Short mmCIF file of C-alpha atoms in Angstrom, two decimals:
data_model
loop_
_atom_site.label_atom_id
_atom_site.label_comp_id
_atom_site.label_asym_id
_atom_site.label_seq_id
_atom_site.Cartn_x
_atom_site.Cartn_y
_atom_site.Cartn_z
CA MET A 434 11.86 -7.20 -11.26
CA LYS A 435 12.12 -3.62 -12.35
CA VAL A 436 12.92 -0.79 -9.94
CA PHE A 437 10.01 1.51 -9.14
CA LEU A 438 10.79 4.93 -7.70
CA ILE A 439 8.17 7.12 -6.09
CA SER A 440 8.29 9.92 -3.56
CA LEU A 441 5.90 9.34 -0.70
CA PRO A 442 5.30 10.90 2.71
CA VAL A 443 6.26 8.59 5.52
CA MET A 444 3.44 7.79 7.90
CA PHE A 445 4.46 7.89 11.55
CA ILE A 446 2.04 6.31 14.00
CA PRO A 447 1.64 8.26 17.26
CA LEU A 448 1.75 6.40 20.55
CA GLY A 449 -1.69 5.12 21.53
CA CYS A 450 -2.95 4.83 17.94
CA ALA A 451 -3.64 1.54 16.20
CA PRO A 452 -0.79 0.64 13.79
CA SER A 453 -1.73 1.05 10.15
CA TYR A 454 -0.29 1.33 6.66
CA SER A 455 -0.69 4.37 4.44
CA VAL A 456 -1.02 3.22 0.83
CA ALA A 457 -1.06 5.50 -2.22
CA VAL A 458 -3.04 4.35 -5.27
CA ASN A 459 -3.15 5.78 -8.79
CA GLY A 460 -5.47 4.21 -11.36
CA TYR A 461 -5.10 4.96 -15.06
CA SER A 462 -7.67 4.03 -17.71
CA ALA A 463 -6.92 4.10 -21.43
CA THR A 464 -10.26 5.89 -21.91
CA VAL A 465 -9.86 8.10 -18.80
CA GLN A 466 -13.06 6.44 -17.54
CA ILE A 467 -13.86 3.38 -15.48
CA VAL A 468 -13.23 0.14 -17.37
CA HIS A 469 -16.60 -1.59 -17.56
CA ILE A 470 -15.99 -5.27 -16.96
CA PRO A 471 -19.21 -7.33 -17.12
CA GLN A 472 -20.09 -9.39 -14.05
CA GLY A 473 -18.92 -12.94 -14.58
CA ALA A 474 -16.20 -11.91 -17.03
CA THR A 475 -13.11 -14.10 -16.95
CA ILE A 476 -9.76 -12.71 -15.80
CA THR A 477 -6.57 -14.77 -15.84
CA VAL A 478 -3.75 -13.71 -13.50
CA VAL A 479 -0.39 -13.99 -15.26
CA THR A 480 2.71 -14.99 -13.31
CA ASP A 481 6.36 -14.52 -14.24
CA SER A 482 8.51 -17.66 -13.95
CA ASN A 483 11.72 -15.63 -14.21
CA VAL A 484 11.35 -13.72 -10.93
CA PRO A 485 13.99 -14.28 -8.20
CA ASN A 486 11.38 -15.76 -5.83
CA PRO A 487 8.83 -17.87 -7.77
CA ILE A 488 7.26 -19.11 -4.53
CA MET A 489 6.33 -15.59 -3.47
CA GLU A 490 5.17 -14.90 -7.03
CA LYS A 491 2.67 -17.77 -6.78
CA GLU A 492 1.62 -16.62 -3.32
CA VAL A 493 0.86 -13.10 -4.54
CA ALA A 494 -0.93 -14.44 -7.63
CA SER A 495 -3.15 -16.60 -5.42
CA LYS A 496 -4.15 -13.55 -3.37
CA ILE A 497 -4.89 -11.55 -6.53
CA ARG A 498 -7.13 -14.36 -7.80
CA LYS A 499 -9.01 -14.28 -4.52
CA LEU A 500 -9.57 -10.52 -4.82
CA VAL A 501 -10.62 -10.87 -8.47
CA ALA A 502 -13.18 -13.51 -7.49
CA GLU A 503 -14.50 -11.28 -4.71
CA LYS A 504 -15.22 -8.66 -7.39
CA GLY A 505 -17.54 -11.13 -9.10
CA TYR A 506 -15.24 -12.28 -11.90
CA SER A 507 -14.19 -15.79 -12.85
CA VAL A 508 -10.50 -16.71 -12.68
CA GLU A 509 -10.63 -20.03 -14.54
CA ALA A 510 -10.74 -19.86 -18.35
CA ASN A 511 -8.80 -21.06 -21.40
CA GLN A 512 -9.73 -17.98 -23.42
CA PRO A 513 -10.25 -15.29 -20.76
CA ASP A 514 -11.81 -11.90 -21.42
CA TYR A 515 -8.88 -10.20 -19.71
CA TYR A 516 -5.38 -10.92 -18.48
CA LEU A 517 -4.09 -9.32 -15.28
CA LEU A 518 -0.32 -8.85 -15.00
CA PHE A 519 1.44 -7.74 -11.82
CA ASP A 520 4.84 -6.67 -10.60
CA TYR A 521 6.10 -5.64 -7.17
CA GLY A 522 9.23 -4.78 -5.23
CA ILE A 523 10.93 -2.84 -2.46
CA ASP A 524 13.89 -0.46 -2.45
CA ALA A 525 17.01 -0.65 -0.29
CA GLY A 526 15.72 2.10 1.97
CA ARG A 527 16.84 5.60 2.83
CA THR A 528 17.79 7.06 6.19
CA VAL A 529 15.41 9.69 7.53
CA THR A 530 16.54 11.97 10.37
CA ASP A 531 14.19 14.08 12.46
CA MET A 532 13.70 15.51 15.96
CA ILE A 533 11.23 14.31 18.60
CA PRO A 534 9.92 17.05 20.93
CA ILE A 535 9.86 16.11 24.62
CA HIS A 536 7.99 18.47 26.91
CA HIS A 537 9.08 18.84 30.51
CA PRO A 538 6.02 20.08 32.43
CA GLY A 539 6.14 23.05 34.76
CA PHE A 540 4.54 23.50 38.17
CA TYR A 541 2.74 26.04 40.28
CA ARG A 542 3.10 26.27 44.06
CA PRO A 543 1.08 28.86 45.98
CA TYR A 544 2.40 30.24 49.29
CA PRO A 545 0.72 32.57 51.82
CA TYR A 546 2.43 35.73 50.54
CA SER A 547 3.76 34.65 47.15
CA SER A 548 3.76 31.82 44.66
CA VAL A 549 6.22 30.03 42.43
CA ARG A 550 5.38 29.19 38.82
CA TRP A 551 7.63 27.24 36.49
CA TYR A 552 6.32 26.98 32.94
CA GLY A 553 8.45 24.04 31.91
CA TYR A 554 10.37 23.65 28.70
CA THR A 555 10.71 21.50 25.59
CA THR A 556 13.79 19.66 24.41
CA TYR A 557 14.33 17.98 21.07
CA VAL A 558 15.91 14.56 20.74
CA PRO A 559 17.30 13.56 17.33
CA TYR A 560 16.51 10.17 15.86
CA SER A 561 16.99 8.39 12.55
CA GLU A 562 15.42 5.35 10.92
CA VAL A 563 15.53 3.55 7.58
CA VAL A 564 12.43 4.05 5.45
CA HIS A 565 11.55 1.70 2.59
CA THR A 566 9.31 2.30 -0.42
CA ARG A 567 7.24 -0.77 -1.32
CA TRP A 568 5.43 -0.82 -4.67
CA LEU A 569 2.95 -2.85 -6.71
CA THR A 570 1.82 -2.46 -10.33
CA LEU A 571 -1.24 -4.11 -11.90
CA LYS A 572 -1.95 -4.14 -15.65
CA LEU A 573 -5.27 -5.26 -17.15
CA ILE A 574 -5.15 -6.24 -20.82
CA GLU A 575 -7.99 -7.37 -23.09
CA GLY A 576 -7.82 -11.10 -23.75
CA LYS A 577 -7.79 -11.09 -27.54
CA ALA A 578 -5.18 -8.32 -27.68
CA TYR A 579 -2.89 -10.14 -25.24
CA ARG A 580 -3.18 -13.43 -27.11
CA ASN A 581 -2.18 -11.62 -30.30
CA SER A 582 0.74 -9.80 -28.65
CA LYS A 583 2.21 -10.10 -25.16
CA SER A 584 3.14 -6.41 -25.41
CA ALA A 585 -0.45 -5.28 -26.04
CA GLU A 586 -1.46 -1.97 -24.46
CA PRO A 587 -3.28 -2.25 -21.12
CA VAL A 588 -6.82 -0.93 -20.73
CA TRP A 589 -6.08 -0.16 -17.09
CA ILE A 590 -2.96 0.28 -14.95
CA GLY A 591 -2.91 0.49 -11.17
CA GLU A 592 0.18 1.89 -9.44
CA VAL A 593 0.39 1.34 -5.69
CA ALA A 594 3.09 2.38 -3.24
CA SER A 595 3.66 2.61 0.50
CA ALA A 596 6.60 4.04 2.45
CA GLY A 597 7.53 2.98 5.96
CA ILE A 598 10.09 1.32 8.21
CA SER A 599 8.98 -2.26 7.51
CA SER A 600 11.16 -4.13 5.02
CA ASP A 601 8.81 -7.13 5.09
CA LEU A 602 7.38 -6.93 1.57
CA ARG A 603 5.58 -10.24 2.10
CA GLU A 604 3.44 -8.60 4.79
CA VAL A 605 3.04 -5.12 3.34
CA ILE A 606 1.96 -6.36 -0.09
CA ASP A 607 -1.32 -7.61 1.43
CA TYR A 608 -2.23 -4.02 2.34
CA MET A 609 -1.20 -2.77 -1.09
CA LEU A 610 -3.36 -5.42 -2.79
CA ILE A 611 -6.38 -4.47 -0.72
CA ALA A 612 -5.89 -0.79 -1.51
CA ALA A 613 -5.44 -1.55 -5.22
CA PHE A 614 -8.68 -3.51 -5.47
CA GLU A 615 -10.60 -0.74 -3.75
CA HIS A 616 -10.00 1.12 -7.04
CA PHE A 617 -9.76 -1.80 -9.47
CA ALA A 618 -10.41 -0.77 -13.11
CA GLN A 619 -11.06 2.82 -12.03
CA ASP A 620 -9.37 5.96 -13.32
CA THR A 621 -8.74 7.73 -10.01
CA GLN A 622 -7.76 11.00 -11.76
CA ARG A 623 -5.26 11.60 -8.96
CA GLN A 624 -3.36 9.80 -6.24
CA VAL A 625 -5.70 8.37 -3.60
CA THR A 626 -4.50 7.45 -0.12
CA GLU A 627 -5.92 4.45 1.73
CA ILE A 628 -5.23 4.05 5.47
CA ILE A 629 -5.50 0.36 6.32
CA PRO A 630 -5.20 -0.78 9.97
CA LYS A 631 -2.96 -3.75 10.65
CA ASN A 632 -5.92 -5.58 12.18
CA ASP A 633 -8.18 -4.95 9.16
CA GLU A 634 -10.49 -7.92 8.61
CA ARG A 635 -9.82 -7.82 4.87
CA VAL A 636 -6.17 -8.69 5.51
CA TRP A 637 -7.17 -11.71 7.59
CA LEU A 638 -9.59 -12.90 4.89
CA LEU A 639 -6.95 -12.43 2.20
CA THR A 640 -4.29 -14.45 4.03
CA GLU A 641 -6.43 -17.31 5.38
CA PRO A 642 -5.94 -20.62 3.51
#
């Protein structure tokens, strides 16, 4: 797999908030417009047999087919209208250092002739953690063009990335796939951020057998 580098803000989840993933999506259309794919069109998902983990490759392809079908397209065809190629990966991580503010509250004690007020103070505790960038790329190519040349130009490219402390690409890729198909075949014109909770029903539906 190729190495994909992107600079992303790291999403820190405050205490008391539901855990979620922040996913950045950029959709590019060859016509700078939405790619109009007729309902019922056939899209074949192309796998790469030369990847280091062919089992995960098949697993990801199966999830993509499920999402394609949910869009109203057929995934079974000998001469499909489109081919959908995908690639994904994760970097080795980088160490991020920051400070956590800890507030020590004050107090107020009234007395008959005077009072004592202590306003408290704030200290800062350093911490560091390893942050990983996870990425996914989707390429949609017209069927006839792809059959003529495997290097045919795509009609749509979706670039997806997420930065965080999890190095479990197998888990995080589900959230990236969901974010990608929220903008499938669209030219987003800019980077769009999707916040997907870890308990999102779409993740459960995507991963169920």
